[in-house]
Amino acid sequence: MKTLEQIRATLPHYPVEVAFPDIEPWRCGNTGVDFVHSIDSGVAGPHVMVLALMHGNEVSGAIAVDKLLRKNLRPLRGKITLGFGNVAAYARFDPNNADSSRYIDEDMNRVWSAQRLDGPDDSSELRRARELRPIIDTVDFMLDLHSMHEAAPPLIVSGPLEKGMEFSAQLGTPRHVVVDKGHANGVRMRDYGGFGDPASLKNALLVECGQHFAAVSERVALDVAARFLLATGVVDRQAVADMLQADPEQAQRFIQVTDPVVAESMELEFSDDYRGMEVIARAGTAIAREGGRSIVTPYDECTLVMPSLRHIGPGVTVVRLGREIVR
């Protein structure tokens, strides 16, 4: 049987094109939680948060939050909170083994349910999530900055609700918006509490900025963070003008996830070098095989969402299948 190390050795190698910021100067914040800072305008308005490093090797978000902190922003109204998530995993990043610092014990973006947070389990990620939880409980609008294993177009994960899709459209970029219900193996932070409640005015977006270490991902993270703060009305354009990229020329595509493809072993292989957002024209097209199992597209114009074998194992989703929806 193949090992994970053997599989990763066959996958593309991506050079580190960006500088990892030193976040240690931001350890002592003003919130009672390390690496979390809040700036209150003193004027009534929403509490908005930009969070980076839900996973320790997703550096583009850290670059954006570091830049926002160094700006010494003064919100027009409401409160801005800026923070770093899995700082323990980030601290052990090794460019020679870039996939190993995603987390310490478990995926921090699968623990955001009352059952896990209030339960008896213990892990490095649960301890950090429990530290962050009292702050996140007060947030009205959340931007959770992530990046991807493979070199793929950036995308927004809006969640399954109309309010998430509307918020995505308000930002206007990235072009691809993935509409999904999350993962069977745990709740994401963007679906936590009021963010995932259709009756709540709270809202959250998760943005995958591109491949983890690509320079373009840094630009996407800066742009999206600036647009998020503008969309929530807590800053003016001048405050974040140096972070903005050109306005998008293409209309957004909204992709409804219909099917996860879950590995049953370490033997699953894709039929081509898929990186993400490829559109497979015909139903019944083989996209992967695993032993005697052939995995085919269930409908025409099927979009492949975030295919990757870098963390393959029994029960792991290696790609999600989606179809474009018209709004």
Tab-separated table of C-alpha atoms in Angstrom:
chain	number	residue	atom	x	y	z
A	1	MET	CA	0.000	0.000	0.000
A	2	LYS	CA	1.224	3.502	-0.819
A	3	THR	CA	2.175	5.801	2.021
A	4	LEU	CA	1.184	9.448	2.207
A	5	GLU	CA	4.824	10.445	1.790
A	6	GLN	CA	5.081	8.386	-1.413
A	7	ILE	CA	1.932	9.968	-2.817
A	8	ARG	CA	3.076	13.500	-1.983
A	9	ALA	CA	6.404	12.823	-3.705
A	10	THR	CA	4.524	12.379	-6.997
A	11	LEU	CA	2.561	15.623	-6.693
A	12	PRO	CA	3.618	19.070	-7.975
A	13	HIS	CA	6.158	20.958	-5.889
A	14	TYR	CA	5.305	24.602	-5.309
A	15	PRO	CA	8.081	27.053	-4.435
A	16	VAL	CA	7.593	29.481	-1.555
A	17	GLU	CA	7.181	32.823	-3.344
A	18	VAL	CA	6.193	34.955	-0.333
A	19	ALA	CA	7.818	35.987	2.913
A	20	PHE	CA	6.271	34.554	6.066
A	21	PRO	CA	5.567	37.464	8.423
A	22	ASP	CA	6.858	37.391	11.965
A	23	ILE	CA	3.639	37.510	13.976
A	24	GLU	CA	5.304	37.358	17.400
A	25	PRO	CA	5.013	41.174	17.817
A	26	TRP	CA	1.227	40.678	17.720
A	27	ARG	CA	1.135	38.117	20.535
A	28	CYS	CA	-0.074	40.508	23.243
A	29	GLY	CA	-3.353	41.945	22.018
A	30	ASN	CA	-6.007	43.942	23.836
A	31	THR	CA	-8.719	41.263	23.920
A	32	GLY	CA	-7.397	38.914	26.579
A	33	VAL	CA	-6.583	36.380	23.841
A	34	ASP	CA	-3.077	36.106	22.387
A	35	PHE	CA	-2.685	37.198	18.762
A	36	VAL	CA	-6.109	38.901	18.629
A	37	HIS	CA	-6.499	42.700	18.461
A	38	SER	CA	-9.652	44.833	18.395
A	39	ILE	CA	-10.052	48.468	17.344
A	40	ASP	CA	-13.307	50.077	18.496
A	41	SER	CA	-14.498	53.280	16.828
A	42	GLY	CA	-16.771	54.234	19.719
A	43	VAL	CA	-19.519	54.718	17.135
A	44	ALA	CA	-22.415	52.292	16.786
A	45	GLY	CA	-21.844	49.743	14.049
A	46	PRO	CA	-21.031	46.112	13.314
A	47	HIS	CA	-18.267	44.031	14.846
A	48	VAL	CA	-16.265	42.673	11.916
A	49	MET	CA	-13.347	40.256	12.069
A	50	VAL	CA	-10.631	39.124	9.687
A	51	LEU	CA	-9.072	35.845	10.794
A	52	ALA	CA	-5.960	34.225	9.326
A	53	LEU	CA	-4.183	30.919	9.943
A	54	MET	CA	-7.072	28.584	10.604
A	55	HIS	CA	-4.435	26.265	9.143
A	56	GLY	CA	-0.798	26.860	9.971
A	57	ASN	CA	0.592	26.752	6.418
A	58	GLU	CA	-1.930	29.187	4.881
A	59	VAL	CA	0.346	32.195	4.888
A	60	SER	CA	-1.490	34.593	2.530
A	61	GLY	CA	-4.090	35.374	5.166
A	62	ALA	CA	-1.363	36.007	7.736
A	63	ILE	CA	0.239	38.509	5.356
A	64	ALA	CA	-3.081	40.360	5.003
A	65	VAL	CA	-3.805	40.474	8.744
A	66	ASP	CA	-0.225	41.542	9.498
A	67	LYS	CA	-0.568	44.397	7.006
A	68	LEU	CA	-3.903	45.501	8.463
A	69	LEU	CA	-2.422	45.533	11.964
A	70	ARG	CA	0.539	47.605	10.824
A	71	LYS	CA	-1.855	50.128	9.267
A	72	ASN	CA	-3.135	51.142	12.715
A	73	LEU	CA	-6.643	51.392	11.273
A	74	ARG	CA	-9.250	53.734	12.711
A	75	PRO	CA	-12.724	52.392	11.908
A	76	LEU	CA	-15.448	54.808	10.888
A	77	ARG	CA	-17.994	52.905	12.947
A	78	GLY	CA	-18.305	49.639	14.797
A	79	LYS	CA	-15.312	47.520	15.714
A	80	ILE	CA	-12.621	45.715	13.725
A	81	THR	CA	-10.970	42.605	15.162
A	82	LEU	CA	-7.881	41.129	13.539
A	83	GLY	CA	-6.488	37.773	14.569
A	84	PHE	CA	-4.392	34.712	13.879
A	85	GLY	CA	-5.811	31.231	14.470
A	86	ASN	CA	-3.556	28.184	14.671
A	87	VAL	CA	-0.396	29.994	15.690
A	88	ALA	CA	1.179	26.821	17.112
A	89	ALA	CA	1.037	25.131	13.708
A	90	TYR	CA	2.319	28.269	11.960
A	91	ALA	CA	5.319	28.379	14.308
A	92	ARG	CA	6.537	24.986	13.134
A	93	PHE	CA	6.343	25.644	9.381
A	94	ASP	CA	9.142	23.924	7.484
A	95	PRO	CA	9.520	24.827	3.780
A	96	ASN	CA	11.021	21.364	3.204
A	97	ASN	CA	7.843	19.728	4.506
A	98	ALA	CA	5.214	22.357	3.770
A	99	ASP	CA	2.188	20.113	4.273
A	100	SER	CA	3.128	19.101	7.831
A	101	SER	CA	2.186	22.393	9.499
A	102	ARG	CA	-1.476	22.424	8.511
A	103	TYR	CA	-2.338	21.551	12.122
A	104	ILE	CA	-0.853	19.978	15.244
A	105	ASP	CA	-3.435	17.366	16.296
A	106	GLU	CA	-6.528	17.860	14.115
A	107	ASP	CA	-8.073	20.172	11.545
A	108	MET	CA	-9.026	23.331	13.424
A	109	ASN	CA	-11.710	24.082	10.848
A	110	ARG	CA	-13.753	21.011	11.823
A	111	VAL	CA	-14.272	21.681	15.549
A	112	TRP	CA	-16.820	24.535	15.445
A	113	SER	CA	-19.839	22.879	17.005
A	114	ALA	CA	-21.119	23.162	20.566
A	115	GLN	CA	-20.691	19.395	20.861
A	116	ARG	CA	-16.947	19.613	20.212
A	117	LEU	CA	-16.272	22.939	21.911
A	118	ASP	CA	-18.204	22.044	25.065
A	119	GLY	CA	-17.259	18.381	25.060
A	120	PRO	CA	-14.519	16.469	26.871
A	121	ASP	CA	-12.129	16.089	23.924
A	122	ASP	CA	-8.750	17.766	24.029
A	123	SER	CA	-6.357	18.806	21.270
A	124	SER	CA	-4.128	21.749	20.455
A	125	GLU	CA	-6.739	22.982	17.979
A	126	LEU	CA	-9.674	22.603	20.364
A	127	ARG	CA	-7.822	24.566	23.031
A	128	ARG	CA	-7.175	27.395	20.591
A	129	ALA	CA	-10.762	27.359	19.279
A	130	ARG	CA	-12.040	27.568	22.858
A	131	GLU	CA	-9.808	30.612	23.443
A	132	LEU	CA	-11.146	32.313	20.315
A	133	ARG	CA	-14.784	31.373	20.838
A	134	PRO	CA	-15.831	34.196	23.231
A	135	ILE	CA	-14.611	36.767	20.712
A	136	ILE	CA	-16.126	35.031	17.695
A	137	ASP	CA	-19.458	34.834	19.533
A	138	THR	CA	-19.619	38.654	19.389
A	139	VAL	CA	-18.711	39.018	15.687
A	140	ASP	CA	-21.361	40.167	13.197
A	141	PHE	CA	-19.355	39.709	9.979
A	142	MET	CA	-16.438	37.299	9.612
A	143	LEU	CA	-13.835	36.878	6.882
A	144	ASP	CA	-11.890	33.629	7.258
A	145	LEU	CA	-8.831	33.676	4.985
A	146	HIS	CA	-7.524	30.361	3.670
A	147	SER	CA	-5.448	28.996	0.786
A	148	MET	CA	-5.281	25.764	-1.196
A	149	HIS	CA	-2.991	22.772	-1.673
A	150	GLU	CA	-2.910	23.105	-5.463
A	151	ALA	CA	-2.469	25.993	-7.899
A	152	ALA	CA	-6.116	26.758	-8.626
A	153	PRO	CA	-8.248	29.857	-9.136
A	154	PRO	CA	-9.258	31.568	-5.901
A	155	LEU	CA	-12.800	31.081	-4.662
A	156	ILE	CA	-15.307	32.057	-2.006
A	157	VAL	CA	-16.974	29.392	0.113
A	158	SER	CA	-20.324	31.023	0.845
A	159	GLY	CA	-22.032	28.204	2.717
A	160	PRO	CA	-25.489	26.958	1.735
A	161	LEU	CA	-27.557	30.002	2.702
A	162	GLU	CA	-28.843	32.841	0.540
A	163	LYS	CA	-27.271	35.404	2.886
A	164	GLY	CA	-23.839	33.931	2.196
A	165	MET	CA	-24.383	34.100	-1.542
A	166	GLU	CA	-25.577	37.698	-1.253
A	167	PHE	CA	-22.505	38.649	0.765
A	168	SER	CA	-20.276	36.984	-1.854
A	169	ALA	CA	-21.975	38.975	-4.598
A	170	GLN	CA	-21.468	42.149	-2.589
A	171	LEU	CA	-17.712	41.534	-2.537
A	172	GLY	CA	-17.813	40.725	-6.259
A	173	THR	CA	-14.574	38.750	-6.231
A	174	PRO	CA	-13.151	36.081	-6.392
A	175	ARG	CA	-15.021	34.963	-9.463
A	176	HIS	CA	-15.878	31.455	-8.278
A	177	VAL	CA	-18.349	31.060	-5.396
A	178	VAL	CA	-18.784	27.566	-3.932
A	179	VAL	CA	-22.170	26.958	-2.346
A	180	ASP	CA	-22.001	23.981	0.011
A	181	LYS	CA	-23.121	22.512	3.333
A	182	GLY	CA	-19.668	21.863	4.717
A	183	HIS	CA	-18.035	18.569	5.623
A	184	ALA	CA	-19.343	15.407	7.245
A	185	ASN	CA	-16.362	15.174	9.610
A	186	GLY	CA	-16.932	18.452	11.445
A	187	VAL	CA	-18.272	22.005	11.410
A	188	ARG	CA	-16.298	24.853	9.855
A	189	MET	CA	-15.979	28.174	11.629
A	190	ARG	CA	-17.822	29.940	8.802
A	191	ASP	CA	-20.885	27.785	9.658
A	192	TYR	CA	-20.594	28.277	13.429
A	193	GLY	CA	-23.474	29.738	15.461
A	194	GLY	CA	-25.287	32.640	13.857
A	195	PHE	CA	-23.137	32.471	10.723
A	196	GLY	CA	-24.926	29.260	9.778
A	197	ASP	CA	-28.390	30.322	10.985
A	198	PRO	CA	-30.708	31.658	8.259
A	199	ALA	CA	-32.639	33.646	10.873
A	200	SER	CA	-29.516	35.470	12.125
A	201	LEU	CA	-28.169	38.703	10.652
A	202	LYS	CA	-24.638	37.447	11.266
A	203	ASN	CA	-22.691	36.430	8.172
A	204	ALA	CA	-19.352	34.848	7.300
A	205	LEU	CA	-17.311	34.087	4.221
A	206	LEU	CA	-14.373	31.726	3.788
A	207	VAL	CA	-12.040	32.707	0.954
A	208	GLU	CA	-9.526	30.322	-0.589
A	209	CYS	CA	-6.962	32.766	-1.965
A	210	GLY	CA	-5.004	30.384	-4.221
A	211	GLN	CA	-2.068	28.030	-3.708
A	212	HIS	CA	-0.546	28.339	-0.248
A	213	PHE	CA	2.797	29.888	-1.149
A	214	ALA	CA	2.051	31.717	-4.420
A	215	ALA	CA	2.606	35.448	-4.776
A	216	VAL	CA	-0.787	35.784	-6.463
A	217	SER	CA	-2.466	34.397	-3.329
A	218	GLU	CA	-0.969	37.223	-1.284
A	219	ARG	CA	-2.497	39.757	-3.681
A	220	VAL	CA	-5.891	38.042	-3.500
A	221	ALA	CA	-5.835	37.989	0.321
A	222	LEU	CA	-5.000	41.696	0.527
A	223	ASP	CA	-7.685	42.591	-2.008
A	224	VAL	CA	-10.416	40.476	-0.419
A	225	ALA	CA	-9.652	41.729	3.087
A	226	ALA	CA	-9.900	45.326	1.874
A	227	ARG	CA	-13.168	44.688	0.027
A	228	PHE	CA	-14.624	42.955	3.081
A	229	LEU	CA	-13.891	45.954	5.311
A	230	LEU	CA	-15.375	48.287	2.691
A	231	ALA	CA	-18.469	46.126	2.236
A	232	THR	CA	-19.164	46.154	5.975
A	233	GLY	CA	-18.786	49.926	6.094
A	234	VAL	CA	-16.138	50.080	8.812
A	235	VAL	CA	-13.445	51.857	6.747
A	236	ASP	CA	-13.309	54.205	3.778
A	237	ARG	CA	-11.563	53.416	0.511
A	238	GLN	CA	-8.540	55.575	1.274
A	239	ALA	CA	-7.702	53.456	4.327
A	240	VAL	CA	-7.219	50.289	2.250
A	241	ALA	CA	-6.559	51.649	-1.261
A	242	ASP	CA	-3.043	50.193	-1.379
A	243	MET	CA	-4.433	46.670	-0.855
A	244	LEU	CA	-7.016	46.736	-3.641
A	245	GLN	CA	-6.573	45.117	-7.039
A	246	ALA	CA	-8.441	46.158	-10.185
A	247	ASP	CA	-12.185	45.595	-10.130
A	248	PRO	CA	-13.187	42.215	-11.599
A	249	GLU	CA	-14.058	42.091	-15.299
A	250	GLN	CA	-15.934	38.760	-15.229
A	251	ALA	CA	-19.233	37.993	-13.559
A	252	GLN	CA	-19.131	35.576	-10.642
A	253	ARG	CA	-19.952	31.871	-11.101
A	254	PHE	CA	-21.946	30.231	-8.317
A	255	ILE	CA	-21.223	26.501	-8.024
A	256	GLN	CA	-23.571	24.287	-6.015
A	257	VAL	CA	-21.710	21.321	-4.536
A	258	THR	CA	-23.710	18.132	-5.063
A	259	ASP	CA	-21.347	15.228	-4.341
A	260	PRO	CA	-18.150	14.660	-2.373
A	261	VAL	CA	-15.692	12.077	-3.660
A	262	VAL	CA	-14.367	10.246	-0.621
A	263	ALA	CA	-11.315	7.982	-0.710
A	264	GLU	CA	-11.740	4.464	0.626
A	265	SER	CA	-8.009	3.746	0.653
A	266	MET	CA	-4.620	5.221	-0.283
A	267	GLU	CA	-4.970	3.882	-3.835
A	268	LEU	CA	-7.280	6.508	-5.387
A	269	GLU	CA	-5.748	8.251	-8.415
A	270	PHE	CA	-7.107	11.047	-10.586
A	271	SER	CA	-7.435	10.484	-14.319
A	272	ASP	CA	-5.700	13.775	-15.133
A	273	ASP	CA	-3.667	16.515	-13.491
A	274	TYR	CA	-6.638	18.295	-11.964
A	275	ARG	CA	-5.918	21.409	-9.878
A	276	GLY	CA	-9.379	22.925	-9.384
A	277	MET	CA	-12.417	24.470	-11.100
A	278	GLU	CA	-12.026	22.337	-14.233
A	279	VAL	CA	-15.381	21.868	-15.978
A	280	ILE	CA	-15.934	18.347	-17.341
A	281	ALA	CA	-18.274	18.568	-20.300
A	282	ARG	CA	-19.987	15.169	-20.303
A	283	ALA	CA	-21.703	13.066	-17.665
A	284	GLY	CA	-20.084	9.678	-17.193
A	285	THR	CA	-16.537	10.940	-17.745
A	286	ALA	CA	-14.042	9.070	-15.556
A	287	ILE	CA	-12.176	11.493	-13.297
A	288	ALA	CA	-10.589	8.995	-10.878
A	289	ARG	CA	-10.133	5.319	-10.171
A	290	GLU	CA	-9.557	3.362	-6.991
A	291	GLY	CA	-8.896	-0.350	-7.367
A	292	GLY	CA	-11.863	-1.636	-9.336
A	293	ARG	CA	-13.929	1.495	-8.693
A	294	SER	CA	-14.317	4.086	-11.440
A	295	ILE	CA	-15.425	7.544	-10.329
A	296	VAL	CA	-17.340	9.427	-13.007
A	297	THR	CA	-19.046	12.784	-13.363
A	298	PRO	CA	-22.764	12.571	-12.510
A	299	TYR	CA	-23.923	15.252	-14.971
A	300	ASP	CA	-22.793	17.444	-17.864
A	301	GLU	CA	-20.719	20.565	-17.143
A	302	CYS	CA	-19.481	19.206	-13.829
A	303	THR	CA	-17.034	21.462	-11.935
A	304	LEU	CA	-14.221	19.915	-9.868
A	305	VAL	CA	-13.846	21.799	-6.601
A	306	MET	CA	-10.440	21.694	-4.883
A	307	PRO	CA	-9.155	18.269	-6.000
A	308	SER	CA	-6.079	17.158	-4.081
A	309	LEU	CA	-4.428	13.965	-2.852
A	310	ARG	CA	-2.036	15.666	-0.403
A	311	HIS	CA	-4.006	14.537	2.630
A	312	ILE	CA	-5.582	11.396	1.195
A	313	GLY	CA	-6.672	8.590	3.492
A	314	PRO	CA	-9.727	6.414	4.076
A	315	GLY	CA	-12.720	8.675	4.631
A	316	VAL	CA	-10.991	11.805	3.284
A	317	THR	CA	-12.767	13.933	0.650
A	318	VAL	CA	-10.379	14.339	-2.295
A	319	VAL	CA	-12.631	16.447	-4.535
A	320	ARG	CA	-16.148	17.828	-4.531
A	321	LEU	CA	-18.378	17.925	-7.598
A	322	GLY	CA	-20.575	20.896	-8.408
A	323	ARG	CA	-22.857	22.430	-10.999
A	324	GLU	CA	-23.325	26.083	-11.849
A	325	ILE	CA	-26.493	27.719	-10.560
A	326	VAL	CA	-28.144	30.882	-11.853
A	327	ARG	CA	-29.052	33.556	-9.344
